mmCIF file of C-alpha atoms in Angstrom:
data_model
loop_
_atom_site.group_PDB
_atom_site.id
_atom_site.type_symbol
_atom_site.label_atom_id
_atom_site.label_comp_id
_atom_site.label_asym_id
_atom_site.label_seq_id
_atom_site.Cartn_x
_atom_site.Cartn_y
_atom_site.Cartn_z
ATOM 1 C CA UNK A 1 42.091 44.288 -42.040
ATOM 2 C CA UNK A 2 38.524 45.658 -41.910
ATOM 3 C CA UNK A 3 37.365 41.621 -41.148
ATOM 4 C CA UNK A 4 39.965 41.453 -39.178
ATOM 5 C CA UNK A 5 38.605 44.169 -37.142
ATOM 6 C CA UNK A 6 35.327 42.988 -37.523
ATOM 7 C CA UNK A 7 35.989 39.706 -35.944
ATOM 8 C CA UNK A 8 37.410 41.036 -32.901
ATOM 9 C CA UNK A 9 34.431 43.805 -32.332
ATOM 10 C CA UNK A 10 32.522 40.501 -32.543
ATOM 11 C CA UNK A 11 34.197 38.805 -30.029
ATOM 12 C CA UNK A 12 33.467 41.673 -27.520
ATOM 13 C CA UNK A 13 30.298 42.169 -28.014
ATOM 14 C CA UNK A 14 29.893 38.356 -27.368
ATOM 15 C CA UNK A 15 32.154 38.520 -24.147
ATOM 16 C CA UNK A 16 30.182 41.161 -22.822
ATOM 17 C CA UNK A 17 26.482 39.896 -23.776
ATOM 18 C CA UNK A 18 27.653 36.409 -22.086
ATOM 19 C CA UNK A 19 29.301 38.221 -19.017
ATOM 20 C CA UNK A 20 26.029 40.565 -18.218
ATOM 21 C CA UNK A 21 24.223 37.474 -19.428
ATOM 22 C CA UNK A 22 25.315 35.512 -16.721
ATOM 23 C CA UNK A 23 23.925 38.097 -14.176
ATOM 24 C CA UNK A 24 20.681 38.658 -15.729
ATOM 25 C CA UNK A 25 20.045 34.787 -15.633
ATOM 26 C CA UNK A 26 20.414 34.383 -12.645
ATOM 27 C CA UNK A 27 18.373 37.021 -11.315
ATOM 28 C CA UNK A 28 16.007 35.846 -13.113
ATOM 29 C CA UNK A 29 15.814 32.433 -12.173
ATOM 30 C CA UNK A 30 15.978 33.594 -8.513
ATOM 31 C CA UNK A 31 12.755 35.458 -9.399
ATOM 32 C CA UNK A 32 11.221 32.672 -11.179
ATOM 33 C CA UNK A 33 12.416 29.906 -8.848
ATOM 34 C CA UNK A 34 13.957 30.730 -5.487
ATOM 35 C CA UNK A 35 14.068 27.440 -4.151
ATOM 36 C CA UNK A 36 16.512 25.832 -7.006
ATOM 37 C CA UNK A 37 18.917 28.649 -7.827
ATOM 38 C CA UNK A 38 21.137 27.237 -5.354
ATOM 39 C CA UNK A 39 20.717 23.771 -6.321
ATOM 40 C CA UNK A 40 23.198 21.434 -8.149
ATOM 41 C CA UNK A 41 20.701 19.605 -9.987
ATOM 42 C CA UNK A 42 19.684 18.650 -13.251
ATOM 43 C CA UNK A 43 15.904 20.864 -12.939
ATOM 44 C CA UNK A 44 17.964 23.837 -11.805
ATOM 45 C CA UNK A 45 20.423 23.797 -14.305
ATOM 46 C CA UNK A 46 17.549 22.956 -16.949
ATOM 47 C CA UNK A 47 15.760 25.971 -15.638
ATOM 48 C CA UNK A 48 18.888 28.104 -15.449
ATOM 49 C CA UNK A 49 19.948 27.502 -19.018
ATOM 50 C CA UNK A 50 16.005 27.743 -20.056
ATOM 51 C CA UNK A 51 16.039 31.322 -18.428
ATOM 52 C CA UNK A 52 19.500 31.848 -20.565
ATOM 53 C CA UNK A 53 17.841 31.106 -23.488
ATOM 54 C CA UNK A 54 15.170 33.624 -23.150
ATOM 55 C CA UNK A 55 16.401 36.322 -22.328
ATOM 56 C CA UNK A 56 18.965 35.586 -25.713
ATOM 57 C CA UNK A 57 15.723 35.322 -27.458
ATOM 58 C CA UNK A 58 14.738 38.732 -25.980
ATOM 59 C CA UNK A 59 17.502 39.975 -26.992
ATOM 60 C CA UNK A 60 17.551 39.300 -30.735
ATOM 61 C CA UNK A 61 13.706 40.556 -30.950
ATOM 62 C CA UNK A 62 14.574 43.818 -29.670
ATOM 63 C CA UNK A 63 17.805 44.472 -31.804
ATOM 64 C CA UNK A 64 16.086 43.032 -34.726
ATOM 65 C CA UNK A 65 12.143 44.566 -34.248
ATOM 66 C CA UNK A 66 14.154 48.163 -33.811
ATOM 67 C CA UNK A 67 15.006 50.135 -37.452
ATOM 68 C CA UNK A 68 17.539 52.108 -35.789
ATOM 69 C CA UNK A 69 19.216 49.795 -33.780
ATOM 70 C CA UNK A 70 22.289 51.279 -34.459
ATOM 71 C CA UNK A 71 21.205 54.843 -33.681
ATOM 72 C CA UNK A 72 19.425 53.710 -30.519
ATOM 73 C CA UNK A 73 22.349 52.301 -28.721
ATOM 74 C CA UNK A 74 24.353 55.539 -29.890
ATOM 75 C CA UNK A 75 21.778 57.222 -28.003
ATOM 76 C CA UNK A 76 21.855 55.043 -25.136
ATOM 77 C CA UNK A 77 25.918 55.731 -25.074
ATOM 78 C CA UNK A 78 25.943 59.316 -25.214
ATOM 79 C CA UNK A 79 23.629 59.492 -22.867
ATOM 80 C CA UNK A 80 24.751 57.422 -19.967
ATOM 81 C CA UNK A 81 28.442 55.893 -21.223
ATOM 82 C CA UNK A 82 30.383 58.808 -19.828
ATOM 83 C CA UNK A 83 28.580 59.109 -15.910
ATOM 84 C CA UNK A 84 28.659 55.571 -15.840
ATOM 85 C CA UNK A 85 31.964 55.198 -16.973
ATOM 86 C CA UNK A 86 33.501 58.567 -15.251
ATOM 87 C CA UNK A 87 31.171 60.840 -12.807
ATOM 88 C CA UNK A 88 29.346 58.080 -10.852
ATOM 89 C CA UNK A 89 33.274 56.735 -9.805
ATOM 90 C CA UNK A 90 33.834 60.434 -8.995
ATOM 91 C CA UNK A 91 30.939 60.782 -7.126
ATOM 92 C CA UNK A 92 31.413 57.860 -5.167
ATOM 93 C CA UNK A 93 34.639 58.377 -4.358
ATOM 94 C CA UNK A 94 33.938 62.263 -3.191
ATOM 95 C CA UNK A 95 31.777 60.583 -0.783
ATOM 96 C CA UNK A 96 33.882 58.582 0.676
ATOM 97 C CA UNK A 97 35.943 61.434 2.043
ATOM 98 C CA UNK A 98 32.493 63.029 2.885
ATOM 99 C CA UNK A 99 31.683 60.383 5.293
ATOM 100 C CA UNK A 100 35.059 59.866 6.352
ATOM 101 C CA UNK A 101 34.685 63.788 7.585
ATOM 102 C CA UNK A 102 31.425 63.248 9.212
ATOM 103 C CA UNK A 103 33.248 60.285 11.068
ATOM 104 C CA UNK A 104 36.055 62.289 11.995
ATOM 105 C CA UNK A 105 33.363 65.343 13.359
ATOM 106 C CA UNK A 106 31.403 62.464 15.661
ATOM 107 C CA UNK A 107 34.678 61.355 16.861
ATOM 108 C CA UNK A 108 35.994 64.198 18.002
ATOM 109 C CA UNK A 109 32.153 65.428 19.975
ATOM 110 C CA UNK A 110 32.263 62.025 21.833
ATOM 111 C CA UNK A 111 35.753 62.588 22.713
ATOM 112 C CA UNK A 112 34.614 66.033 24.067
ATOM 113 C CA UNK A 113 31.583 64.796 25.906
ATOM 114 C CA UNK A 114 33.219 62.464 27.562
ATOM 115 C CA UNK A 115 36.342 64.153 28.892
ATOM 116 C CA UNK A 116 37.678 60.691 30.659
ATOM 117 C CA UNK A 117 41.066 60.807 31.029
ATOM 118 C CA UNK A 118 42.624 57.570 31.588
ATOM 119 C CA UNK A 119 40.406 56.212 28.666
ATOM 120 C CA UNK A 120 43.172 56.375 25.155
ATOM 121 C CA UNK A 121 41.855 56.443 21.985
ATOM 122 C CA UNK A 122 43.284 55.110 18.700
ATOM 123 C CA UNK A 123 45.039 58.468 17.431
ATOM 124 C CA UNK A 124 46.295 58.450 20.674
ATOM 125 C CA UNK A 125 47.454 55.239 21.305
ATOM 126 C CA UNK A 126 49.094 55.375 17.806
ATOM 127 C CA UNK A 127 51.112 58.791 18.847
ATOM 128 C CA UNK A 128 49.055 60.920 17.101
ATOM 129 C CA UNK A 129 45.918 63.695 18.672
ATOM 130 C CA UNK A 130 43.799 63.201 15.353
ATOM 131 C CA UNK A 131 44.675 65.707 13.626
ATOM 132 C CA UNK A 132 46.232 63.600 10.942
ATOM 133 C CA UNK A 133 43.256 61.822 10.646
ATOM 134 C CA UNK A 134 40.931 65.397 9.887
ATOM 135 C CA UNK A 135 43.876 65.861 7.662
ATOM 136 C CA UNK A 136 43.631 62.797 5.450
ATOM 137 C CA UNK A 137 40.112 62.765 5.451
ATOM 138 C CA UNK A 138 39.908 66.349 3.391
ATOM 139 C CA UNK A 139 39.270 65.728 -0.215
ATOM 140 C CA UNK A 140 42.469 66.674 -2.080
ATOM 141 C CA UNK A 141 42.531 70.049 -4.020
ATOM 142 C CA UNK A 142 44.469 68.595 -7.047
ATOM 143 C CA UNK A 143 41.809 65.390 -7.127
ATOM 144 C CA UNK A 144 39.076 68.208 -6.909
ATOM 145 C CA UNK A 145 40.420 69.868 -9.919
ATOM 146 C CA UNK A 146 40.971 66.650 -11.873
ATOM 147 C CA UNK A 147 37.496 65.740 -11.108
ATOM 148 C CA UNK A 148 36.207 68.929 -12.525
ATOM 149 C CA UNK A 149 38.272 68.981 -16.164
ATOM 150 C CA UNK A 150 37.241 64.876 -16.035
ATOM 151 C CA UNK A 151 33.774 66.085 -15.580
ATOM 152 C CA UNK A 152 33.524 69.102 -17.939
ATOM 153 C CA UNK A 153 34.870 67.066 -20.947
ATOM 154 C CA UNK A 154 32.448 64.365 -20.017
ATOM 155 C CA UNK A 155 29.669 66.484 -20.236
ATOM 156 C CA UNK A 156 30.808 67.706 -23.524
ATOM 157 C CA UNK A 157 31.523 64.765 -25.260
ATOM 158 C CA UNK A 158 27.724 63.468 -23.605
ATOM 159 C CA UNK A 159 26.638 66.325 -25.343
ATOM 160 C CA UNK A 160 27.897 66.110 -28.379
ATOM 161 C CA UNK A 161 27.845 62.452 -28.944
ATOM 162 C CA UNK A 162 23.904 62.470 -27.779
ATOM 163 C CA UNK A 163 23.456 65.807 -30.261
ATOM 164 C CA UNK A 164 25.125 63.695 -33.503
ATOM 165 C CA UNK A 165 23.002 60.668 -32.862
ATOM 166 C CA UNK A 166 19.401 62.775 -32.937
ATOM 167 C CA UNK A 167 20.616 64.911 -35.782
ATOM 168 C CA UNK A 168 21.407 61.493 -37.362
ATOM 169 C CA UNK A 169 17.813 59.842 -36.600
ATOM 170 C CA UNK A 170 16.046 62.727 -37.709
ATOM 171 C CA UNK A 171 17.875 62.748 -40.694
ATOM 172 C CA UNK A 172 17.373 58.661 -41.340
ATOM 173 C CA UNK A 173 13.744 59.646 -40.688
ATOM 174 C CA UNK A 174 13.536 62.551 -43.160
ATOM 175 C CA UNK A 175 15.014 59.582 -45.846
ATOM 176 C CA UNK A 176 13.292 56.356 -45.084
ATOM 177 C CA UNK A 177 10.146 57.461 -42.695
ATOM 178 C CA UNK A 178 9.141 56.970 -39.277
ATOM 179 C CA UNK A 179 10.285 53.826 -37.213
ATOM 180 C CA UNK A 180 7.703 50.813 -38.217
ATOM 181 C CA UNK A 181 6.835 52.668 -41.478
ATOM 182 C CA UNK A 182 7.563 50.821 -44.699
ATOM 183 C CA UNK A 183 9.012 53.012 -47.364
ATOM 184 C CA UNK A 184 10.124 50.702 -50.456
ATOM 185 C CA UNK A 185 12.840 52.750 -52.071
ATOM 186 C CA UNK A 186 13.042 52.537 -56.217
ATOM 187 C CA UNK A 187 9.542 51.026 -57.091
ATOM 188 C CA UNK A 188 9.389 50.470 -60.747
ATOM 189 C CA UNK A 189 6.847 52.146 -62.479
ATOM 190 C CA UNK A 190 6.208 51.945 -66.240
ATOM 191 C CA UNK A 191 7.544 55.639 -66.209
ATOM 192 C CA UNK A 192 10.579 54.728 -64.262
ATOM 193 C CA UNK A 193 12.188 54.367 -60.665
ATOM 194 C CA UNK A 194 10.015 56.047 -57.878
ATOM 195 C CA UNK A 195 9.352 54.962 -54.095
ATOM 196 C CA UNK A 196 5.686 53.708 -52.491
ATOM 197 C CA UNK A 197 5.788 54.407 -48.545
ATOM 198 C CA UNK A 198 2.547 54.210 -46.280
ATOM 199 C CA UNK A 199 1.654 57.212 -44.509
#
């Protein structure tokens, strides 16, 4: 079961690095080379798959030349896995309605300025005075109250996630030393077992 489970945490991680992968690549060979990253040919797909290969390369440097890998990306997650995931969507969609207000408000002035009467408009023409379109452009109170418990227990689960990893680096610190520092754990002396770390 556990490489059962192992295999398939595998697989995502590999679906996902190859899905952003695909993205990254390609901005970057529209950086590097503009004038073939719409091409069909065999330079731009030589220089596509060359920029693929780099930034893999990149990749395994950083998660290998990092001693807390696993703590850094635990970091990374508490800190931004939740707003990305949760308050950002929120956000955006609260703005929506925002600007769908501001529409409504610009509507109804020019409507007032202009005071033509044989001139419609839609809400008329559709057998309503647009009302119902102020109405449905009012953020909803029971969205506005899901939005806020979504949002509290985001921030606390941010917060405590974010709060575990640090206490967990300093703690990996306090045992094996600073990042970069090499501590050799159970030298053998002639006396016995001790450790040699560089300070």
């Amino acid at each position: 079961a556990h490489s059962a489970a192992c295999g398939v945490l595998f697989l995502h991680v590999l679906i996902a690095f190859l899905v952003k992968n695909v993205v990254l690549t390609r901005a970057l060979h529209a950086a590097l080379s503009p004038q073939r990253v719409e091409e069909d040919s065999s330079a731009a797909r030589l220089e596509h798959a060359a920029c693929a290969v780099a930034i893999l390369a990149c990749s395994f440097l950083v998660a290998n030349s990092l001693p807390f890998f696993e703590d850094f990306l635990g970091l990374i997650g508490g800190l931004l896995a939740g707003p990305i995931s949760f308050l950002l969507p929120m956000a955006f969609f609260y703005r929506t309605f925002q600007i769908g207000d501001a529409e409504v408000d610009s509507r109804s002035e020019g409507n007032e300025q202009t005071q033509l009467a044989p001139v419609t408009s839609s809400a008329e023409q559709n057998g309503t005075d647009g009302t119902a379109s102020a109405d449905s452009s009012k953020f909803p109170f029971i969205d506005g109250i899901a939005f806020m418990g979504v949002g509290l227990l985001v921030v606390l689960t941010s917060v405590n996630g974010t709060y575990t990893v640090i206490a967990d680096m300093v703690h990996r610190i306090e045992a094996y030393g600073p990042p970069f520092c090499c501590k050799i754990l159970g030298f053998k002396k002639d006396s016995g077992w001790s450790e040699l770390s560089c300070k």
